[in-house]
């Protein structure tokens, strides 16, 4: 019986084709594979689900053991935002979903959509060069730091905390042979003597704790004075209201575009961006593909191609900058659709709503005895993520367990007392009040 | 269509989607952190955004639309639509990765089961599904190799990695990033990796052998066991790039040839869609000795509950945020479950049959050849050369490819450097029918005929594409390259 | 603020356009609408949900009050079958979903897809003429009977029961001015004197009770002998194994294509088909559009157009055959995709699986004390639907209430004792056993 | 693409989808009821079925792809993608209509709420959402009219229905099916329905007046109240075809002009997609006196639970199976909720503005005119005439339309008979931008220029379509028409 996914599994067709190539059986094609490494038994796998109906039923049984949709205050690097239906519509178009690299002619659409993504991010970041997305923000950060290292020829990377420990783990692994990583507090940077070996100062706005740190804008001058670059992370969805790092002198800006219209998917919705000024010294250090717009032989027509291809490992293998490969292009197209839908007005509104919700949530929770909002208490403004401290008898993890029983996901637990909560534009005032009431009950 | 740029379609005041607004007070931002002017994003109504992207999509091809056998090494196979339905399901798409484990048992079970399937398919002892794609998996493997040698105090000593020219460039590039010197073995005259060169290269500085098999030429290295033995004898590890596994599923496994590590590209062999270049997914398989170094977390099962294990002191740590490109893990799981052992073998055999059938057809075309291993079969892909045609007509392989676009398809040449002159790499996979292969070969034959008889038609192609021939020069000149509309406006735009 | 769905709601644009047409305000365009009928207040509607996120949340709240997915044995005119993902993929393509009638050139794809649907149904039904779908099977039946009436010029319509009472209601309303409807049992037909006034004998295979009635094939000869037409209803998904009515002489075949890849959607998934031989006397009585394949000026090229357009109300208003309008074209395209995926092998397999499941379910349920399967007991073969009789103390409705408490939807209640249950290819043996066990418990 | 016919792509033995098979015994069928030979359906792998239909889809336009202002009377507006997401949701798509009411409260609530919204929008007392489309709603209204008169013992006496030439043909055709004689009022010289003709027509035999307003010409009948009064005075009912309601939402209502019944096309005014010609959805609004005759069931709410009420003894019964085209009811509900009162009025005003703007542009084109009501505005659509261009060049309106396809768009002429010679009916709705309208008018202007200057280009169009000019003759000849591949093979196929 032919398999629906394998047209030429029809026995008569196989025979016909074998005959056409003069082979007695497919074994002939494997002549180069020595007997000693041949697997002479069937793979030990579960019996196949041959009908689509059975497959759907099997998967449905597994998916039924997942529970989405509860009221959730989780963020910490993966954000729940409303994804406009048009983003999904474009992302699921066969033409985009099943294409690959292609060439500029028959896959013109993909080149244009990705170049437009770069351009939209460029407007948001106020920078002229944005890459075709890399895997995720962790990778983007690792690469941005390595780029700074190559530009400066220096070894030390100064990471201004707080930074997600998982991201730090990735950075440490990724830069290990060439760089030393030093983690410092934002507050401590002012006192630090930036030695001549500092390649980059890395900071985030908002940072891991959601804080828009007032001390960040001054970092660029300090870094530049020491001959280092300022590498800045940011959450792109904040940029309708928050200044892009380029505005305060960042040399390389990086982060993750998951918030821009890409679903959380249990952490599968990431894609990393890296952006710089249009300075050949920086541009030539990108490992990623950079699509450029170019004229064609017909006046007024636009085409697209790779900028400075000779940078890449595709062109020169290990002599290229790091490596380039399949990464997260479709997420770039999706983020492009998102930004096109939002426009300047939408980005401003969403930024304001999130800022207002974050402030309200901290205010509201801090009213509860035994609950504190330390950043807000310190006069700091947070965006989406914010710190909550439980000073009563329950640990943050215990609070979460009790919240879950009420159908609420509490924040990411950072320590016995602290957790990182998150609100976005999808949270209503009533949602936040519901959390507050639950916490009042729990901590009472 | 010849759809304009998004930025040319702007109409001030329009908007594409409404956003929740609030009556709550908006806090003032710290000095220097407030944005001073709105980003110059285009302004379009929802229908106009949609129309723009739908038209762009129609200016694109894909596995579903064309006979996509021309992107050799990419394993362009059918991605079943039913598998897409699982990942747009809110029970995947709306899960936060930090949700309490009790609320995500289904997805953890899928990851755990997929690991089990890939363990059997590769023969390895554990598999990490965290890497975001194939090259990321290569990097993860190299990082584990580094950690392994470091754990044995040999980090300093073993600073060389050996790979082959017909292995994917990321093997060389990732090793370099991880701090290794790279030794690249060239093919011998039959196109097999040169074993004498390997003998000369291995030694106490060898950290690992990174090798693809079959290589991007479609040729299987029959001395692979000896390669592994030589590397092992020198104290190095052997890491198998299984990007080209599609033709050998159920035929031979990484474990069977003695490898310590391997990786799969789930978007190639295991059918997750290529998505214009990702998101993809990579899987790293390792033998017992390497298990401690796997990225954290792993998914564990105690017989009743699945959980994430983050406490892995020797782990290389995180390769990416959270646990991998979960939607593609779900798709790959579903695909394997719809195949079973017999189906996977049918995939391999059909892919190999299709490739050899296509090769026979292609080699009938004037001006083309399949260098190396003359008269021998290929596995699931083949690298051809238009060297003869180029010598006869002056037409390059790239030009043949551009002209093929006029017939609604395309192909890829090869990675650089072009060891095979005027290359073309075809990989028909199991997804295309005999009629498709005949049609594809007929298109190549027609373009080859044109190259000999009406070369101007080929030289001035494309003629039926969305756009006409590109003026590529400007892409390498900092004064004219334009990666964004901002840059274009500044450099080239007439006040656009 | 501009509405995302209304580009020209931007005030500046409106002003510009008003100026271009020389109007002071939009009021001018309404000059013909007398003041006396103007609504001089805003409509009293709920406040709009201006953001997509709020709209989604509102609808999600409503949808959360629906419970799909329980194990269900409901059929009776709306069937749960597996819908292949490719059917949905095609059905949701913007190009098909948002197009309308169009013309043969720029909307060639739609014409071809619908002609192919007609052709696929033609193979299944072994008939040369199939319409572009009408609304549903009820409408198709009403029209098929009216067609028979026009062909014969006679008044009486003999309906061989059992027939869905809702369908009978529709037929009665639809043919009222021109026809008398007489309902008879299949068994009774043999004894009936078919008078000269009978326009059509209408029968169904399977009928409302799911029965493949052995007496049906003989009806054609009896009808034809009396100068009447045989109008036959059938469930198209049975036709991989069940004979098409044309094989036993039906003149007009009709029914609903919902089983062919169209989701139930609370009864919104219907579309009606009507098919006949390629006899101009019959063809000229179709009210629906009939697409035909035709050559173009280029050799070997196919185009499509309307066959015998002058039949239709589009062409000649009330002088046409009944009427034609927007009906259910996309459901036709979907059924076409379904049949193309299934092929002869799939249609045979699904027919066999359903027959086997229906037989097993009756056998299994009849083993339970107080539960009978009267059709099976009478030696009749059923397809999908089948009768279940509860002879114990509980009514069929009470049984349903108790089944629901166990997460099972019982069949459609027909009377105090009888219910119409249904199984399809999606039911496993275990599903049927689960029903049986539940009924054992309930009726014990 | 020029995609072949599905039947030409068959490859014996292939299949597109697996089906659950069973070990259970398959019962034998009664004599004469067993199929003897397999249906000759094509055999294709899944990818090949998909590719075929994807390519066909690319050979089609739609609201999302082109400037779809040319299908006047059809109200081609943007169908928001978000509303589609609700109906593919299993909580709609997988509901069986006979499920216990306790398990479908959400969908019943949506139907109930939508009825409430449409009651306010029309001013009527109850609304049935059962009809499958606009014409089905017209028929349902006529059936209710018949039941109403029958309930008063006037069924025999009142056997005439009056409509107007610029009302949709289904008004006349449905009345005929319901057993009525049809009297059609022609327009007066200004294009308004002739009130003197109405005076002559009404009388004791008048069952109802079925009238569209604004009519398909885009002209609003300002004497509508008098029309209603005359029909009422004769004892007839008045039924308002609101297919053209888009321009008057919130401006004037059926109730305000005294109508007894009305209907909306939810796929027009309320944005559900046109789906190549349905599924659509119709809504019948009635005044208190007609409520007993509404199709059964209705949805009722007792303050805590929604339920279906089937016990309606005077009802006309079922118009279609179950409760209507539920997915489109959900979409229409969502659309109205995203609009609100202010939004609906903005829709109407913008649609009307767009129409009058486009009319001004179109009337600048040589050879075109807008007959009737000279110098007066239109509501949301306009019927134009190329009579002058035809007189000057011999080119017909249909030919202009075919040539427009070369520019990626199209238009519709009008229903038959062509009262307006060489007609073209445009209705831009609120969905298209000023730039779209300018572009559309520019295309018409270009084709008109060609008609005058290069008429052969128009006469031989299309030139850039999937196919070339059709040979229509064979469609009206029983010896050559071919409604199916079977028929084609038999009549025309060379053994195909």
Short mmCIF file of N, CA and C in Angstrom, two decimals, chain D residues 296-414:
data_model
loop_
_atom_site.label_atom_id
_atom_site.label_comp_id
_atom_site.label_asym_id
_atom_site.label_seq_id
_atom_site.Cartn_x
_atom_site.Cartn_y
_atom_site.Cartn_z
N UNK D 296 -38.63 27.39 12.36
CA UNK D 296 -38.29 26.81 13.65
C UNK D 296 -36.93 26.15 13.55
N UNK D 297 -36.17 26.02 14.60
CA UNK D 297 -36.46 26.55 15.93
C UNK D 297 -35.99 28.00 16.06
N UNK D 298 -36.41 28.64 17.14
CA UNK D 298 -35.82 29.91 17.53
C UNK D 298 -34.92 29.66 18.73
N UNK D 299 -34.06 30.61 19.02
CA UNK D 299 -33.23 30.51 20.23
C UNK D 299 -33.85 31.41 21.29
N UNK D 300 -34.12 30.84 22.45
CA UNK D 300 -34.75 31.60 23.53
C UNK D 300 -33.83 31.62 24.75
N UNK D 301 -34.04 32.61 25.58
CA UNK D 301 -33.20 32.77 26.77
C UNK D 301 -34.11 33.06 27.95
N UNK D 302 -33.93 32.31 29.01
CA UNK D 302 -34.81 32.51 30.17
C UNK D 302 -34.10 33.25 31.29
N UNK D 303 -33.01 33.89 30.96
CA UNK D 303 -32.28 34.62 31.99
C UNK D 303 -31.10 33.84 32.53
N UNK D 304 -31.14 32.54 32.35
CA UNK D 304 -29.97 31.77 32.79
C UNK D 304 -29.51 30.77 31.74
N UNK D 305 -30.43 30.23 30.94
CA UNK D 305 -30.02 29.24 29.96
C UNK D 305 -30.60 29.57 28.60
N UNK D 306 -29.81 29.26 27.58
CA UNK D 306 -30.27 29.40 26.21
C UNK D 306 -30.82 28.07 25.74
N UNK D 307 -31.90 28.11 24.95
CA UNK D 307 -32.43 26.84 24.46
C UNK D 307 -33.06 27.04 23.09
N UNK D 308 -33.22 25.92 22.40
CA UNK D 308 -33.83 25.92 21.08
C UNK D 308 -35.31 25.61 21.23
N UNK D 309 -36.14 26.46 20.64
CA UNK D 309 -37.58 26.27 20.74
C UNK D 309 -38.10 25.77 19.40
N UNK D 310 -38.56 24.51 19.41
CA UNK D 310 -39.03 23.90 18.16
C UNK D 310 -40.55 23.86 18.09
N UNK D 311 -41.18 24.14 19.19
CA UNK D 311 -42.64 24.04 19.26
C UNK D 311 -43.27 25.34 18.77
N UNK D 312 -43.36 25.47 17.47
CA UNK D 312 -43.88 26.70 16.88
C UNK D 312 -44.93 26.30 15.84
N UNK D 313 -46.16 26.11 16.28
CA UNK D 313 -47.17 25.49 15.41
C UNK D 313 -47.45 26.25 14.12
N UNK D 314 -47.31 27.56 14.12
CA UNK D 314 -47.63 28.29 12.88
C UNK D 314 -46.40 28.52 11.99
N UNK D 315 -45.28 28.02 12.45
CA UNK D 315 -44.03 28.23 11.72
C UNK D 315 -44.09 27.69 10.31
N UNK D 316 -43.35 28.31 9.42
CA UNK D 316 -43.23 27.74 8.07
C UNK D 316 -42.38 26.46 8.11
N UNK D 317 -41.79 26.18 9.24
CA UNK D 317 -41.02 24.94 9.39
C UNK D 317 -39.54 25.16 9.18
N UNK D 318 -38.92 24.16 8.58
CA UNK D 318 -37.48 24.24 8.38
C UNK D 318 -37.16 24.88 7.03
N UNK D 319 -36.21 25.77 7.04
CA UNK D 319 -35.70 26.35 5.79
C UNK D 319 -34.43 25.61 5.37
N UNK D 320 -33.72 25.11 6.33
CA UNK D 320 -32.53 24.31 6.06
C UNK D 320 -32.29 23.40 7.28
N UNK D 321 -31.35 22.47 7.17
CA UNK D 321 -31.09 21.61 8.31
C UNK D 321 -30.58 22.42 9.51
N UNK D 322 -30.97 22.01 10.67
CA UNK D 322 -30.43 22.57 11.90
C UNK D 322 -30.66 24.09 11.99
N UNK D 323 -29.61 24.88 12.29
CA UNK D 323 -29.90 26.25 12.76
C UNK D 323 -29.22 27.34 11.95
N UNK D 324 -28.78 27.03 10.75
CA UNK D 324 -28.15 28.08 9.97
C UNK D 324 -26.67 27.81 9.76
N UNK D 325 -26.05 28.68 9.00
CA UNK D 325 -24.62 28.53 8.73
C UNK D 325 -23.86 29.14 9.91
N UNK D 326 -23.74 28.35 10.94
CA UNK D 326 -23.27 28.86 12.23
C UNK D 326 -21.92 29.57 12.14
N UNK D 327 -20.94 29.02 11.39
CA UNK D 327 -19.65 29.74 11.36
C UNK D 327 -19.81 31.19 10.90
N UNK D 328 -20.69 31.41 9.95
CA UNK D 328 -20.85 32.79 9.50
C UNK D 328 -21.64 33.64 10.49
N UNK D 329 -22.46 33.00 11.28
CA UNK D 329 -23.14 33.76 12.34
C UNK D 329 -22.10 34.22 13.36
N UNK D 330 -21.17 33.36 13.66
CA UNK D 330 -20.12 33.72 14.63
C UNK D 330 -19.27 34.87 14.07
N UNK D 331 -18.90 34.73 12.80
CA UNK D 331 -18.09 35.81 12.20
C UNK D 331 -18.84 37.14 12.20
N UNK D 332 -20.12 37.10 11.82
CA UNK D 332 -20.89 38.34 11.75
C UNK D 332 -21.03 38.96 13.14
N UNK D 333 -21.25 38.10 14.12
CA UNK D 333 -21.34 38.61 15.50
C UNK D 333 -20.04 39.31 15.89
N UNK D 334 -18.93 38.64 15.61
CA UNK D 334 -17.63 39.22 16.00
C UNK D 334 -17.40 40.54 15.27
N UNK D 335 -17.81 40.58 14.02
CA UNK D 335 -17.57 41.80 13.24
C UNK D 335 -18.36 42.96 13.82
N UNK D 336 -19.63 42.72 14.11
CA UNK D 336 -20.45 43.81 14.66
C UNK D 336 -19.89 44.24 16.01
N UNK D 337 -19.44 43.27 16.80
CA UNK D 337 -18.88 43.61 18.11
C UNK D 337 -17.58 44.41 17.99
N UNK D 338 -16.87 44.23 16.88
CA UNK D 338 -15.64 45.01 16.72
C UNK D 338 -15.93 46.40 16.16
N UNK D 339 -17.18 46.63 15.83
CA UNK D 339 -17.57 47.90 15.22
C UNK D 339 -18.35 48.79 16.18
N UNK D 340 -19.39 48.23 16.77
CA UNK D 340 -20.27 49.06 17.59
C UNK D 340 -21.07 50.01 16.71
N UNK D 341 -21.92 50.79 17.37
CA UNK D 341 -22.82 51.69 16.63
C UNK D 341 -22.02 52.71 15.81
N UNK D 342 -21.02 53.27 16.44
CA UNK D 342 -20.23 54.29 15.77
C UNK D 342 -19.48 53.70 14.59
N UNK D 343 -18.95 52.51 14.79
CA UNK D 343 -18.21 51.85 13.73
C UNK D 343 -19.10 51.52 12.54
N UNK D 344 -20.30 51.04 12.81
CA UNK D 344 -21.20 50.71 11.70
C UNK D 344 -21.54 51.96 10.89
N UNK D 345 -21.74 53.04 11.59
CA UNK D 345 -22.04 54.27 10.88
C UNK D 345 -20.82 54.73 10.07
N UNK D 346 -19.65 54.50 10.63
CA UNK D 346 -18.42 54.86 9.91
C UNK D 346 -18.28 53.99 8.65
N UNK D 347 -18.67 52.73 8.78
CA UNK D 347 -18.68 51.83 7.62
C UNK D 347 -19.57 52.43 6.53
N UNK D 348 -20.81 52.77 6.93
CA UNK D 348 -21.78 53.27 5.95
C UNK D 348 -21.27 54.55 5.30
N UNK D 349 -20.83 55.45 6.10
CA UNK D 349 -20.43 56.75 5.57
C UNK D 349 -19.20 56.62 4.68
N UNK D 350 -18.27 55.76 5.07
CA UNK D 350 -17.06 55.61 4.28
C UNK D 350 -17.37 54.89 2.97
N UNK D 351 -18.23 53.88 3.04
CA UNK D 351 -18.60 53.17 1.82
C UNK D 351 -19.23 54.12 0.83
N UNK D 352 -20.06 54.99 1.34
CA UNK D 352 -20.78 55.93 0.47
C UNK D 352 -19.81 56.99 -0.07
N UNK D 353 -18.92 57.43 0.78
CA UNK D 353 -17.91 58.38 0.33
C UNK D 353 -17.04 57.75 -0.76
N UNK D 354 -16.59 56.52 -0.50
CA UNK D 354 -15.76 55.83 -1.48
C UNK D 354 -16.49 55.70 -2.81
N UNK D 355 -17.77 55.37 -2.75
CA UNK D 355 -18.52 55.17 -3.97
C UNK D 355 -18.65 56.47 -4.76
N UNK D 356 -18.95 57.52 -4.07
CA UNK D 356 -19.11 58.78 -4.79
C UNK D 356 -17.78 59.32 -5.29
N UNK D 357 -16.73 59.02 -4.54
CA UNK D 357 -15.39 59.41 -5.00
C UNK D 357 -15.02 58.63 -6.26
N UNK D 358 -15.27 57.33 -6.21
CA UNK D 358 -14.95 56.51 -7.38
C UNK D 358 -15.81 56.94 -8.57
N UNK D 359 -17.06 57.26 -8.30
CA UNK D 359 -17.94 57.66 -9.40
C UNK D 359 -17.39 58.91 -10.09
N UNK D 360 -16.93 59.86 -9.28
CA UNK D 360 -16.38 61.07 -9.87
C UNK D 360 -15.19 60.73 -10.76
N UNK D 361 -14.36 59.81 -10.31
CA UNK D 361 -13.18 59.40 -11.09
C UNK D 361 -13.59 58.69 -12.38
N UNK D 362 -14.55 57.78 -12.24
CA UNK D 362 -14.95 56.97 -13.39
C UNK D 362 -15.61 57.85 -14.45
N UNK D 363 -16.40 58.80 -13.99
CA UNK D 363 -17.12 59.62 -14.97
C UNK D 363 -16.20 60.56 -15.75
N UNK D 364 -14.95 60.63 -15.31
CA UNK D 364 -13.97 61.40 -16.11
C UNK D 364 -13.49 60.60 -17.32
N UNK D 365 -13.78 59.30 -17.31
CA UNK D 365 -13.26 58.44 -18.38
C UNK D 365 -14.13 58.58 -19.63
N UNK D 366 -13.48 58.62 -20.76
CA UNK D 366 -14.20 58.76 -22.02
C UNK D 366 -15.06 57.53 -22.29
N UNK D 367 -16.31 57.76 -22.63
CA UNK D 367 -17.17 56.67 -23.07
C UNK D 367 -18.04 56.07 -22.01
N UNK D 368 -17.91 56.51 -20.77
CA UNK D 368 -18.71 55.92 -19.70
C UNK D 368 -19.69 56.95 -19.15
N UNK D 369 -20.83 56.47 -18.68
CA UNK D 369 -21.80 57.35 -18.05
C UNK D 369 -22.47 56.62 -16.90
N UNK D 370 -23.18 57.36 -16.07
CA UNK D 370 -23.96 56.76 -14.98
C UNK D 370 -25.42 57.12 -15.24
N UNK D 371 -26.13 56.24 -15.94
CA UNK D 371 -27.51 56.59 -16.33
C UNK D 371 -28.39 56.88 -15.12
N UNK D 372 -29.44 57.64 -15.38
CA UNK D 372 -30.46 57.99 -14.37
C UNK D 372 -29.92 59.01 -13.34
N UNK D 373 -30.90 59.67 -12.73
CA UNK D 373 -30.62 60.55 -11.58
C UNK D 373 -29.37 61.38 -11.83
N UNK D 374 -29.34 62.01 -12.98
CA UNK D 374 -28.15 62.79 -13.35
C UNK D 374 -27.80 63.81 -12.27
N UNK D 375 -26.54 63.89 -11.98
CA UNK D 375 -26.08 64.90 -11.04
C UNK D 375 -26.39 64.58 -9.59
N UNK D 376 -27.09 63.47 -9.38
CA UNK D 376 -27.39 63.12 -7.99
C UNK D 376 -26.36 62.11 -7.49
N UNK D 377 -26.27 62.05 -6.18
CA UNK D 377 -25.31 61.13 -5.57
C UNK D 377 -25.85 59.71 -5.60
N UNK D 378 -24.97 58.75 -5.42
CA UNK D 378 -25.38 57.37 -5.24
C UNK D 378 -25.16 56.99 -3.77
N UNK D 379 -25.70 55.86 -3.37
CA UNK D 379 -25.41 55.42 -2.01
C UNK D 379 -24.10 54.60 -2.08
N UNK D 380 -24.14 53.30 -1.93
CA UNK D 380 -22.86 52.60 -1.82
C UNK D 380 -22.40 51.91 -3.09
N UNK D 381 -23.17 52.01 -4.17
CA UNK D 381 -22.72 51.42 -5.43
C UNK D 381 -23.27 52.26 -6.57
N UNK D 382 -22.83 51.95 -7.76
CA UNK D 382 -23.33 52.70 -8.91
C UNK D 382 -23.29 51.79 -10.13
N UNK D 383 -24.31 51.90 -10.94
CA UNK D 383 -24.30 51.15 -12.21
C UNK D 383 -23.97 52.14 -13.33
N UNK D 384 -22.92 51.80 -14.04
CA UNK D 384 -22.46 52.66 -15.12
C UNK D 384 -22.84 52.05 -16.46
N UNK D 385 -22.65 52.81 -17.52
CA UNK D 385 -22.90 52.30 -18.87
C UNK D 385 -21.74 52.70 -19.78
N UNK D 386 -21.26 51.72 -20.55
CA UNK D 386 -20.26 51.98 -21.59
C UNK D 386 -20.95 52.17 -22.94
N UNK D 387 -22.19 52.62 -22.93
CA UNK D 387 -22.95 52.72 -24.17
C UNK D 387 -22.23 53.62 -25.19
N UNK D 388 -21.73 54.73 -24.71
CA UNK D 388 -21.05 55.66 -25.61
C UNK D 388 -19.79 55.02 -26.20
N UNK D 389 -19.03 54.37 -25.34
CA UNK D 389 -17.81 53.71 -25.81
C UNK D 389 -18.15 52.63 -26.81
N UNK D 390 -19.20 51.92 -26.55
CA UNK D 390 -19.63 50.87 -27.48
C UNK D 390 -20.03 51.48 -28.82
N UNK D 391 -20.75 52.56 -28.76
CA UNK D 391 -21.17 53.22 -30.01
C UNK D 391 -19.95 53.72 -30.79
N UNK D 392 -18.95 54.18 -30.04
CA UNK D 392 -17.77 54.74 -30.69
C UNK D 392 -16.83 53.66 -31.22
N UNK D 393 -16.74 52.54 -30.51
CA UNK D 393 -15.66 51.60 -30.81
C UNK D 393 -16.14 50.19 -31.13
N UNK D 394 -17.38 49.88 -30.82
CA UNK D 394 -17.87 48.52 -31.00
C UNK D 394 -17.49 47.57 -29.87
N UNK D 395 -16.68 48.04 -28.93
CA UNK D 395 -16.27 47.21 -27.80
C UNK D 395 -17.41 47.14 -26.78
N UNK D 396 -17.65 45.92 -26.27
CA UNK D 396 -18.70 45.74 -25.28
C UNK D 396 -18.14 45.81 -23.87
N UNK D 397 -19.07 46.04 -22.96
CA UNK D 397 -18.67 46.10 -21.54
C UNK D 397 -17.96 44.82 -21.11
N UNK D 398 -18.48 43.66 -21.51
CA UNK D 398 -17.84 42.40 -21.13
C UNK D 398 -16.37 42.38 -21.56
N UNK D 399 -16.11 42.94 -22.73
CA UNK D 399 -14.74 42.93 -23.24
C UNK D 399 -13.82 43.83 -22.41
N UNK D 400 -14.37 44.94 -22.00
CA UNK D 400 -13.60 45.83 -21.10
C UNK D 400 -13.23 45.05 -19.84
N UNK D 401 -14.23 44.32 -19.32
CA UNK D 401 -14.01 43.55 -18.10
C UNK D 401 -12.93 42.49 -18.28
N UNK D 402 -12.96 41.81 -19.41
CA UNK D 402 -11.96 40.77 -19.66
C UNK D 402 -10.56 41.40 -19.74
N UNK D 403 -10.47 42.52 -20.39
CA UNK D 403 -9.18 43.18 -20.49
C UNK D 403 -8.70 43.64 -19.10
N UNK D 404 -9.63 44.03 -18.25
CA UNK D 404 -9.24 44.45 -16.88
C UNK D 404 -8.54 43.31 -16.14
N UNK D 405 -8.90 42.05 -16.49
CA UNK D 405 -8.25 40.91 -15.85
C UNK D 405 -6.74 40.94 -16.08
N UNK D 406 -6.32 41.49 -17.23
CA UNK D 406 -4.88 41.59 -17.50
C UNK D 406 -4.19 42.53 -16.51
N UNK D 407 -4.95 43.38 -15.87
CA UNK D 407 -4.38 44.30 -14.90
C UNK D 407 -4.61 43.81 -13.47
N UNK D 408 -5.01 42.55 -13.36
CA UNK D 408 -5.14 41.98 -12.01
C UNK D 408 -6.41 42.37 -11.30
N UNK D 409 -7.45 42.69 -12.04
CA UNK D 409 -8.72 42.96 -11.37
C UNK D 409 -9.85 42.60 -12.33
N UNK D 410 -11.05 43.00 -12.03
CA UNK D 410 -12.19 42.58 -12.83
C UNK D 410 -13.41 43.40 -12.43
N UNK D 411 -14.49 43.26 -13.18
CA UNK D 411 -15.77 43.80 -12.71
C UNK D 411 -16.92 43.00 -13.26
N UNK D 412 -18.08 43.31 -12.72
CA UNK D 412 -19.31 42.61 -13.09
C UNK D 412 -20.19 43.60 -13.82
N UNK D 413 -20.96 43.08 -14.77
CA UNK D 413 -21.81 43.99 -15.56
C UNK D 413 -23.09 44.30 -14.79
N UNK D 414 -24.08 43.46 -14.93
CA UNK D 414 -25.31 43.60 -14.14
C UNK D 414 -26.11 42.34 -14.37
#
